[in-house]
Short mmCIF file of C-alpha atoms and ligand atoms in Angstrom, two decimals:
data_model
loop_
_atom_site.label_atom_id
_atom_site.label_comp_id
_atom_site.label_asym_id
_atom_site.label_seq_id
_atom_site.Cartn_x
_atom_site.Cartn_y
_atom_site.Cartn_z
CA UNK A 1 -1.32 19.21 -3.52
CA UNK A 2 -0.97 19.34 -7.33
CA UNK A 3 0.02 15.70 -7.96
CA UNK A 4 -2.41 12.76 -7.28
CA UNK A 5 -1.64 10.31 -4.47
CA UNK A 6 -2.39 6.53 -5.14
CA UNK A 7 -1.80 3.85 -2.61
CA UNK A 8 -1.66 0.06 -3.14
CA UNK A 9 -2.68 -2.24 -0.31
CA UNK A 10 -3.34 -5.87 0.25
CA UNK A 11 -1.90 -9.00 1.85
CA UNK A 12 1.45 -10.79 0.84
CA UNK A 13 2.05 -11.45 -2.74
CA UNK A 14 -0.99 -9.72 -3.85
CA UNK A 15 0.87 -8.23 -6.79
CA UNK A 16 1.16 -4.62 -5.56
CA UNK A 17 4.73 -4.12 -7.03
CA UNK A 18 3.77 -5.67 -10.40
CA UNK A 19 0.76 -3.49 -10.78
CA UNK A 20 2.57 -0.25 -9.59
CA UNK A 21 5.34 -0.86 -12.30
CA UNK A 22 2.57 -1.30 -14.90
CA UNK A 23 0.60 1.64 -13.82
CA UNK A 24 3.80 3.82 -13.70
CA UNK A 25 4.83 2.81 -17.31
CA UNK A 26 1.40 3.31 -18.76
CA UNK A 27 1.14 6.89 -17.11
CA UNK A 28 4.60 7.70 -18.18
CA UNK A 29 3.84 6.64 -21.72
CA UNK A 30 1.02 9.35 -21.56
CA UNK A 31 3.63 12.00 -20.48
CA UNK A 32 2.78 12.16 -16.92
CA UNK A 33 5.70 12.43 -14.19
CA UNK A 34 5.32 9.47 -11.73
CA UNK A 35 7.15 8.56 -8.50
CA UNK A 36 6.82 4.95 -7.36
CA UNK A 37 7.87 4.55 -3.76
CA UNK A 38 7.02 2.09 -0.84
CA UNK A 39 6.45 1.78 2.85
CA UNK A 40 8.01 1.02 5.01
CA UNK A 41 10.79 2.90 3.33
CA UNK A 42 10.81 5.53 0.48
CA UNK A 43 13.43 7.96 2.20
CA UNK A 44 16.90 7.21 3.72
CA UNK A 45 15.74 7.07 7.35
CA UNK A 46 12.65 5.12 6.57
CA UNK A 47 14.71 2.69 4.74
CA UNK A 48 16.75 2.07 7.76
CA UNK A 49 13.59 1.60 9.97
CA UNK A 50 12.37 -0.83 7.14
CA UNK A 51 15.48 -2.94 7.49
CA UNK A 52 15.21 -2.98 11.34
CA UNK A 53 11.58 -4.09 11.42
CA UNK A 54 11.58 -6.56 8.51
CA UNK A 55 14.61 -8.50 10.16
CA UNK A 56 12.23 -9.04 13.04
CA UNK A 57 14.33 -6.78 15.30
CA UNK A 58 11.08 -5.00 16.65
CA UNK A 59 8.94 -7.94 17.24
CA UNK A 60 10.09 -8.40 20.83
CA UNK A 61 9.05 -4.98 21.50
CA UNK A 62 5.42 -5.74 20.60
CA UNK A 63 2.88 -4.43 18.10
CA UNK A 64 2.48 -1.07 19.51
CA UNK A 65 6.14 -0.40 19.29
CA UNK A 66 6.17 -1.69 15.73
CA UNK A 67 3.24 0.75 15.09
CA UNK A 68 5.41 3.55 16.40
CA UNK A 69 8.38 2.55 14.19
CA UNK A 70 6.10 2.33 11.16
CA UNK A 71 4.63 5.71 11.90
CA UNK A 72 8.06 7.33 12.37
CA UNK A 73 9.15 6.01 8.98
CA UNK A 74 5.91 7.33 7.44
CA UNK A 75 6.58 10.82 8.89
CA UNK A 76 10.11 10.82 7.35
CA UNK A 77 8.63 9.44 3.97
CA UNK A 78 5.87 11.91 3.83
CA UNK A 79 8.35 14.88 4.59
CA UNK A 80 11.10 14.04 2.33
CA UNK A 81 9.53 11.89 -0.59
CA UNK A 82 5.68 12.17 -0.81
CA UNK A 83 4.76 15.81 -0.08
CA UNK A 84 7.54 17.36 -2.09
CA UNK A 85 6.71 15.25 -5.06
CA UNK A 86 3.05 16.17 -4.84
CA UNK A 87 3.85 19.79 -4.51
CA UNK A 88 5.94 19.38 -7.60
CA UNK A 89 3.03 17.93 -9.60
CA UNK A 90 4.49 14.59 -9.57
CA UNK A 91 1.87 11.72 -9.14
CA UNK A 92 2.95 9.35 -6.36
CA UNK A 93 2.08 5.58 -6.43
CA UNK A 94 2.86 4.14 -3.09
CA UNK A 95 3.28 0.42 -2.27
CA UNK A 96 1.57 0.43 1.15
CA UNK A 97 0.58 3.30 3.40
CA UNK A 98 -1.39 3.98 6.63
CA UNK A 99 -4.03 1.27 5.72
CA UNK A 100 -1.21 -1.28 6.37
CA UNK A 101 -0.61 -0.13 9.83
CA UNK A 102 -4.40 -0.41 10.55
CA UNK A 103 -4.38 -3.97 9.15
CA UNK A 104 -1.15 -5.31 10.10
CA UNK A 105 -0.69 -3.83 13.47
CA UNK A 106 -4.36 -4.05 14.17
CA UNK A 107 -4.53 -7.74 13.28
CA UNK A 108 -2.45 -8.61 16.28
CA UNK A 109 -5.32 -7.47 18.36
CA UNK A 110 -2.71 -5.97 20.68
CA UNK A 111 -3.10 -2.34 19.76
CA UNK A 112 -6.49 -0.52 20.05
CA UNK A 113 -7.68 0.67 16.77
CA UNK A 114 -8.41 4.14 18.29
CA UNK A 115 -4.69 4.42 19.17
CA UNK A 116 -3.61 3.40 15.65
CA UNK A 117 -5.92 6.04 14.13
CA UNK A 118 -4.46 8.81 16.62
CA UNK A 119 -1.05 7.89 15.35
CA UNK A 120 -2.23 8.06 11.80
CA UNK A 121 -3.81 11.40 12.16
CA UNK A 122 -0.72 12.86 13.66
CA UNK A 123 1.67 11.34 11.04
CA UNK A 124 -0.53 12.21 8.05
CA UNK A 125 -1.27 15.75 9.21
CA UNK A 126 -4.21 16.12 6.73
CA UNK A 127 -2.52 14.12 3.92
CA UNK A 128 -5.01 11.53 2.41
CA UNK A 129 -4.68 9.28 -0.64
CA UNK A 130 -6.61 10.31 -3.51
CA UNK A 131 -7.40 6.82 -4.32
CA UNK A 132 -6.47 3.43 -2.46
CA UNK A 133 -6.46 0.14 -4.59
CA UNK A 134 -6.80 -2.80 -2.27
CA UNK A 135 -5.54 -5.95 -4.18
CA UNK A 136 -7.58 -8.81 -2.60
CA UNK A 137 -6.83 -12.59 -2.92
CA UNK A 138 -7.09 -15.49 -0.61
CA UNK A 139 -3.91 -15.49 1.65
CA UNK A 140 -3.16 -18.96 0.58
CA UNK A 141 -2.59 -17.82 -2.96
CA UNK A 142 -0.61 -14.64 -1.90
CA UNK A 143 1.75 -16.62 0.40
CA UNK A 144 2.39 -19.29 -2.18
CA UNK A 145 3.50 -16.44 -4.66
CA UNK A 146 5.54 -14.69 -2.17
CA UNK A 147 7.10 -18.02 -1.12
CA UNK A 148 7.79 -19.09 -4.68
CA UNK A 149 9.43 -15.69 -5.32
CA UNK A 150 11.55 -15.97 -2.18
CA UNK A 151 12.84 -19.38 -3.22
CA UNK A 152 13.85 -18.21 -6.75
CA UNK A 153 15.90 -15.27 -5.03
CA UNK A 154 17.28 -17.43 -2.09
CA UNK A 155 15.73 -14.88 0.35
CA UNK A 156 14.94 -15.49 4.12
CA UNK A 157 11.20 -15.48 5.01
CA UNK A 158 10.46 -12.06 6.66
CA UNK A 159 8.79 -10.87 9.83
CA UNK A 160 5.23 -10.65 8.59
CA UNK A 161 5.27 -13.49 6.14
CA UNK A 162 6.26 -15.85 8.81
CA UNK A 163 2.79 -15.10 10.76
CA UNK A 164 0.28 -17.87 10.63
CA UNK A 165 -2.74 -18.15 8.35
CA UNK A 166 -5.18 -16.80 10.93
CA UNK A 167 -3.30 -13.69 11.09
CA UNK A 168 -3.25 -13.48 7.15
CA UNK A 169 -7.10 -14.11 7.12
CA UNK A 170 -7.44 -11.37 9.60
CA UNK A 171 -5.54 -9.01 7.53
CA UNK A 172 -7.72 -9.73 4.51
CA UNK A 173 -10.83 -9.03 6.52
CA UNK A 174 -9.39 -5.74 7.72
CA UNK A 175 -8.52 -4.45 4.42
CA UNK A 176 -12.01 -5.23 3.12
CA UNK A 177 -13.46 -3.64 6.07
CA UNK A 178 -11.44 -0.42 5.48
CA UNK A 179 -12.92 -0.41 1.80
CA UNK A 180 -16.31 -0.92 3.14
CA UNK A 181 -15.93 2.20 5.56
CA UNK A 182 -14.30 4.41 3.03
CA UNK A 183 -15.76 3.56 -0.38
CA UNK A 184 -15.06 7.08 -1.74
CA UNK A 185 -11.33 6.55 -1.33
CA UNK A 186 -10.79 2.74 -1.58
CA UNK A 187 -11.56 0.28 -4.52
CA UNK A 188 -11.17 -3.43 -4.01
CA UNK A 189 -9.60 -5.17 -7.07
CA UNK A 190 -9.81 -9.13 -7.40
CA UNK A 191 -6.21 -10.04 -7.75
CA UNK A 192 -6.62 -13.67 -7.97
CA UNK A 193 -6.39 -13.56 -11.74
CA UNK A 194 -3.81 -12.88 -14.51
CA UNK A 195 -1.67 -9.76 -14.04
CA UNK A 196 -2.98 -8.57 -17.40
CA UNK A 197 -6.66 -8.90 -15.90
CA UNK A 198 -5.64 -7.11 -12.72
CA UNK A 199 -3.90 -4.30 -14.81
CA UNK A 200 -7.16 -3.87 -16.75
CA UNK A 201 -9.25 -3.65 -13.78
CA UNK A 202 -6.94 -1.14 -12.09
CA UNK A 203 -6.95 1.08 -15.21
CA UNK A 204 -10.63 1.10 -15.26
CA UNK A 205 -10.84 2.35 -11.72
CA UNK A 206 -8.21 5.00 -12.26
CA UNK A 207 -9.75 6.08 -15.40
CA UNK A 208 -13.22 6.49 -13.58
CA UNK A 209 -11.96 7.94 -10.29
CA UNK A 210 -9.11 10.15 -11.57
CA UNK A 211 -10.24 10.83 -15.04
CA UNK A 212 -7.95 13.72 -15.70
CA UNK A 213 -4.82 11.84 -14.64
CA UNK A 214 -5.86 8.96 -17.05
CA UNK A 215 -6.39 11.37 -19.93
CA UNK A 216 -10.21 11.14 -19.98
CA UNK A 217 -12.68 14.08 -20.15
CA UNK A 218 -13.86 15.44 -16.91
CA UNK A 219 -17.24 14.33 -15.87
CA UNK A 220 -17.79 16.56 -12.84
CA UNK A 221 -15.92 18.77 -10.47
CA UNK A 222 -14.43 15.95 -8.22
CA UNK A 223 -11.75 14.92 -10.76
CA UNK A 224 -7.95 14.67 -11.04
N1 LIG B 1 3.78 -3.47 7.15
C1 LIG B 1 3.26 -3.27 8.27
O1 LIG B 1 3.14 -4.20 9.23
N2 LIG B 1 2.77 -2.23 8.74
C2 LIG B 1 2.87 -1.06 7.82
O2 LIG B 1 2.40 0.08 8.43
C3 LIG B 1 3.44 -1.15 6.69
C4 LIG B 1 3.98 -2.41 6.35
C5 LIG B 1 3.57 -0.05 5.79
C6 LIG B 1 6.62 -5.04 4.08
O3 LIG B 1 7.04 -6.04 3.24
C7 LIG B 1 5.86 -5.57 5.36
O4 LIG B 1 5.63 -4.50 6.17
C8 LIG B 1 4.62 -6.08 4.83
C9 LIG B 1 3.54 -5.51 5.63
C10 LIG B 1 4.36 -4.74 6.69
N3 LIG B 1 4.46 -7.44 4.99
N4 LIG B 1 5.33 -8.41 4.83
N5 LIG B 1 5.92 -9.25 4.51
P1 LIG B 1 7.47 -5.91 1.89
O5 LIG B 1 7.43 -4.64 1.24
O6 LIG B 1 8.72 -6.65 1.57
O7 LIG B 1 6.37 -6.94 1.11
P2 LIG B 1 4.90 -6.72 0.69
O8 LIG B 1 4.57 -5.36 0.69
O9 LIG B 1 4.01 -7.79 1.42
O10 LIG B 1 4.86 -6.95 -0.88
P3 LIG B 1 5.33 -8.41 -1.62
O11 LIG B 1 5.30 -9.67 -0.83
O12 LIG B 1 6.51 -8.06 -2.37
O13 LIG B 1 4.12 -8.53 -2.52
P4 LIG B 1 3.40 -7.68 -3.69
O14 LIG B 1 4.31 -6.40 -3.98
O15 LIG B 1 2.02 -7.23 -3.53
O16 LIG B 1 3.54 -8.57 -4.94
P5 LIG B 1 4.56 -8.68 -6.24
O17 LIG B 1 5.94 -8.49 -5.66
O18 LIG B 1 4.00 -7.83 -7.17
O19 LIG B 1 4.19 -10.27 -6.65
C11 LIG B 1 4.63 -11.17 -5.85
C12 LIG B 1 4.83 -12.55 -6.68
O20 LIG B 1 3.66 -12.98 -7.37
C13 LIG B 1 6.04 -12.21 -7.69
O21 LIG B 1 6.85 -13.23 -8.05
C14 LIG B 1 5.14 -11.82 -8.95
O22 LIG B 1 5.78 -12.09 -10.21
C15 LIG B 1 3.93 -12.73 -8.89
N6 LIG B 1 2.56 -12.23 -9.32
C16 LIG B 1 2.33 -10.93 -9.18
N7 LIG B 1 1.08 -10.81 -9.91
C17 LIG B 1 0.62 -12.04 -10.22
C18 LIG B 1 -0.57 -12.54 -10.70
N8 LIG B 1 -1.71 -11.70 -11.12
N9 LIG B 1 -0.70 -13.97 -10.85
C19 LIG B 1 0.31 -14.79 -10.66
N10 LIG B 1 1.53 -14.24 -9.97
C20 LIG B 1 1.60 -12.94 -9.82
#
């Protein structure tokens, strides 16, 4: 694939959307072609599945059925949005991806991690993010941010935000465990600080991991 694929992960209200918008602007000012997308969603059928799941309609079917629906949405998103963009040398910034299925559907404890990994392998079919930025912060802080934003927009609480604190703590642990297991792909960013500071930390990682994308000179062969 000619474009670079960067995914953003983390718990509720971690600041992913905020930081994707900032990184996109920065890279576009440097003349790069960037596509910002999200999961679940990012293609017409996947957006339909998103609306169904986030309204809580799939919850009665159980965590495995939800994992299947997230996977179906991901297949459509990859086929119709991500893969064509990467082939066209567009760099893709994606708000959540397969690590969210590992964390959210895994956090329920109802789905075997091996089963989630099998679904992931089938859906991704060899596609792997070049870099995954895990925005880490205490769940209490993220939920407070998400709640404040929801109130200003008069939105309803969604399917996953409504889960208890134990679930959100488990999520955080799972994301950190993924980062420990795949340190070549994942970087953990302390997201419990100002948006400007988080943006700076993200830029440092992007510059060191994908120097050509960030307009830096190559240091070795394993570069953007
Ligand atoms: N899900 C799943 O279960 N399995 C899967 O496989 C996938 C997803 C792919 C999608 O919801 C849900 O689907 C998600 C997981 C599940 N859980 N939920 N809910 P979503 O897309 O609607 O929500 P989200 O992905 O959790 O994103 P979010 O809540 O919108 O958060 P965010 O994008 O990380 O944060 P933000 O919008 O940038 O910021 C949140 C607020 O905080 C906002 O008012 C900002 O202005 C503010 N903010 C941002 N940064 C800061 C800093 N640094 N300081 C203070 N305030 C800040």
